[in-house]
Amino acid sequence: MTVAGRTVLLAGATSPSGLAIARALIGAGARVIAVGRDRGKLDALAAAAHPAVDASADAARGSIRVESCSLTNEAEVAALATRLADDGEHIDGLVPLVGGWRGGGGLAGQTEEDYRALEQAFTAVRVTSRAFDADLRASEAGRFAIISSTAVARPLAGGANYAAVKAASESWTRAVAQGFAKAARDAEQPLRAAAVVLRVRGLDDAIDRVAAQLVELWDVDAAEVNDRIIDLA
């Protein structure tokens, strides 16, 4: 198995990390569906993702589709899932990339405003994983992966809001993994879907490793990676 020919949805793809991951997936022959709120940024992402594929005549040529959607709005995400299904798109991979950082000031500096802003990342994880759960379970090789932080294992007072949101996202992802395993067990079928946590110290310094690891999730059996926390720090 490889990621070639698979369809991977990047939820919140307009950041530099989204571009790097899209390029890696497209270069490996995947079809990327890049989702975000800003259509202009999405179009720029699509244009920037293709030169990396065209640079090598031997590269497997993937493709990219862009979709505008608020990833914290359950109704909009449900409509997106329906629209993609109506178009014949079957999602094999889902990577929520909604994120950001706010912190500092010790515990007293952890404001509610900052927490609510960071909480949107967890909301996107929950909303998108529910919307595409059936697709991932139906896939021959479904993969759900989040990018977390080593702060979960070593939280600091000045980053308590951030670590709490990442910890919640990890817990949710492990619940997704248990759901995949239970569904396969109940159906007396081999496990084909996996949910994985990738931990980094800082995404900017690890994005190439993250992109490569995401591509490689399809190179191994689901049972080997389901409910795993992979430390890329």
XYZ file of C-alpha atoms in Angstrom:
233
model
C 0.000 0.000 0.000
C 1.032 3.572 -0.665
C -0.657 6.951 -0.603
C -0.670 7.029 -4.418
C -4.223 7.193 -5.653
C -5.623 8.012 -2.222
C -7.674 11.126 -1.516
C -6.492 13.119 1.499
C -8.387 16.078 2.925
C -6.285 18.784 4.565
C -8.568 20.720 6.899
C -7.089 24.194 7.290
C -4.545 23.982 4.514
C -3.558 27.589 3.819
C -0.609 27.782 6.242
C 3.012 27.120 5.210
C 2.692 23.687 6.817
C -0.380 23.011 4.690
C 1.582 23.823 1.546
C 4.472 21.555 2.555
C 2.136 18.670 3.333
C 0.128 19.189 0.140
C 3.320 19.145 -1.933
C 4.520 15.941 -0.271
C 1.204 14.181 -0.807
C 0.804 15.339 -4.403
C 4.402 14.407 -5.128
C 3.641 10.894 -3.849
C 0.669 10.594 -6.186
C -2.203 11.464 -3.841
C -5.249 13.575 -4.570
C -5.392 16.436 -2.080
C -8.563 18.264 -1.118
C -7.406 21.485 0.528
C -10.027 23.175 2.703
C -9.987 26.598 4.306
C -11.966 29.798 4.676
C -10.019 32.063 2.312
C -10.565 31.142 -1.342
C -7.772 33.414 -2.507
C -5.263 31.668 -0.247
C -6.575 28.280 -1.362
C -6.097 29.159 -5.025
C -2.559 30.336 -4.267
C -1.901 27.065 -2.446
C -3.082 25.044 -5.418
C -0.847 27.010 -7.777
C 2.167 26.661 -5.484
C 1.688 22.933 -4.892
C 2.085 21.859 -8.513
C 5.632 23.013 -9.367
C 6.979 20.527 -6.827
C 5.310 17.758 -8.827
C 6.311 19.081 -12.244
C 9.963 19.434 -11.208
C 10.567 15.720 -11.755
C 9.441 13.889 -14.862
C 9.479 10.664 -12.855
C 7.262 11.907 -10.056
C 3.869 10.324 -9.661
C 1.463 13.111 -10.447
C -1.223 13.691 -7.910
C -3.841 16.422 -8.031
C -5.438 19.054 -5.852
C -8.946 20.400 -5.331
C -9.775 23.362 -3.121
C -12.937 23.937 -1.107
C -14.017 26.920 0.992
C -15.497 26.011 4.374
C -15.449 27.114 8.003
C -14.004 24.056 9.707
C -15.461 24.953 13.093
C -19.000 25.166 11.710
C -20.658 21.764 11.897
C -23.313 22.570 9.289
C -20.761 23.826 6.783
C -18.537 20.788 7.249
C -21.515 18.456 6.866
C -22.447 20.265 3.654
C -18.861 19.893 2.438
C -18.956 16.147 3.109
C -22.209 15.844 1.177
C -20.866 17.936 -1.718
C -17.738 15.825 -2.008
C -19.729 12.582 -1.860
C -22.084 13.856 -4.567
C -19.021 14.558 -6.727
C -17.765 11.008 -6.253
C -14.946 11.895 -3.865
C -14.138 9.192 -1.300
C -11.913 10.384 1.525
C -9.042 8.055 2.463
C -7.212 10.461 4.741
C -8.027 13.409 6.977
C -5.465 15.772 8.508
C -6.841 18.699 10.563
C -4.385 21.592 10.398
C -6.345 24.349 12.142
C -3.974 25.644 14.816
C -1.972 28.521 16.198
C -0.168 29.563 19.348
C -1.010 31.891 22.186
C 0.803 31.773 25.486
C 3.168 33.312 27.979
C 2.694 35.169 31.238
C 2.617 32.110 33.461
C -0.662 30.676 34.687
C -2.069 34.146 35.370
C -1.446 35.042 31.753
C -3.642 32.231 30.434
C -6.676 34.259 29.421
C -10.091 32.942 28.444
C -9.836 34.887 25.187
C -6.642 33.049 24.296
C -8.141 29.695 25.264
C -11.233 30.225 23.103
C -9.045 31.132 20.143
C -6.927 27.998 20.597
C -10.006 25.861 21.205
C -11.002 26.289 17.556
C -8.312 23.747 16.649
C -9.950 21.140 18.888
C -13.360 22.022 17.479
C -12.065 21.426 13.951
C -10.679 18.039 14.997
C -14.038 16.999 16.436
C -16.225 18.354 13.662
C -14.189 17.041 10.736
C -13.542 13.605 12.236
C -17.266 13.090 12.777
C -18.174 14.286 9.295
C -15.726 11.952 7.534
C -15.730 9.009 9.934
C -17.839 6.836 7.630
C -15.573 7.564 4.663
C -12.435 6.632 6.606
C -13.990 3.403 7.859
C -15.143 2.472 4.354
C -11.736 3.148 2.798
C -9.348 0.303 2.069
C -6.720 2.378 3.890
C -8.271 5.167 5.947
C -5.963 7.401 7.941
C -6.766 10.179 10.439
C -3.787 12.104 11.780
C -3.351 15.160 13.972
C -0.235 17.199 14.651
C 0.212 17.610 18.386
C 2.947 18.930 20.634
C 5.478 17.645 23.130
C 3.871 20.193 25.459
C 1.250 17.546 26.228
C 3.893 15.406 27.932
C 5.619 18.392 29.569
C 3.090 21.226 30.008
C 4.332 24.586 31.222
C 2.344 27.222 33.091
C 2.896 29.760 30.315
C 1.478 27.371 27.740
C -1.289 25.767 29.785
C -4.071 26.774 27.380
C -2.157 25.413 24.400
C -1.180 22.147 26.115
C -4.751 21.581 27.310
C -6.157 21.952 23.789
C -3.510 19.625 22.353
C -4.168 17.058 25.094
C -7.882 17.154 24.356
C -7.193 16.674 20.644
C -4.958 13.698 21.385
C -7.637 12.135 23.587
C -10.224 12.594 20.853
C -7.907 11.039 18.266
C -7.317 8.000 20.451
C -11.092 7.650 20.784
C -11.326 7.711 16.982
C -8.725 4.934 16.924
C -10.763 2.844 19.351
C -13.835 3.389 17.177
C -11.973 2.146 14.118
C -10.775 -0.945 15.975
C -14.214 -1.733 17.419
C -15.948 -1.345 14.061
C -13.506 -3.738 12.419
C -13.800 -6.210 15.291
C -17.610 -6.112 15.292
C -17.678 -6.670 11.526
C -15.090 -9.454 11.827
C -12.976 -7.618 9.266
C -9.285 -6.725 9.287
C -8.487 -3.242 10.565
C -8.089 -0.909 7.591
C -8.399 2.526 9.221
C -5.965 4.094 11.676
C -5.897 7.233 13.813
C -2.458 8.599 14.671
C -0.952 11.429 16.741
C 2.237 13.089 15.498
C 4.031 15.062 18.210
C 6.521 17.823 17.438
C 8.361 20.365 19.553
C 7.780 23.119 16.989
C 6.021 22.610 13.680
C 8.100 25.126 11.722
C 11.279 23.156 12.402
C 9.686 19.741 11.830
C 7.373 20.262 8.888
C 9.450 18.226 6.419
C 9.524 15.293 8.849
C 5.790 15.658 9.465
C 5.004 15.705 5.750
C 7.167 12.634 5.126
C 5.604 10.781 8.064
C 2.092 11.542 6.815
C 2.947 10.109 3.400
C 4.417 7.007 5.052
C 1.255 6.284 7.061
C -0.065 4.486 3.998
C 3.075 2.341 3.664
C 2.253 0.250 6.749
C -0.667 -1.826 7.903
C -3.343 0.057 9.853
C -2.875 -2.222 12.870
C 0.738 -1.066 13.185
C -0.116 2.624 13.532
C -3.644 2.791 14.928
C -3.715 4.531 18.326
C -0.026 5.350 18.120
C 1.689 8.539 19.291
C 4.690 9.144 17.048
C 7.227 11.557 18.506
C 8.994 13.574 15.791
C 10.617 16.040 18.173
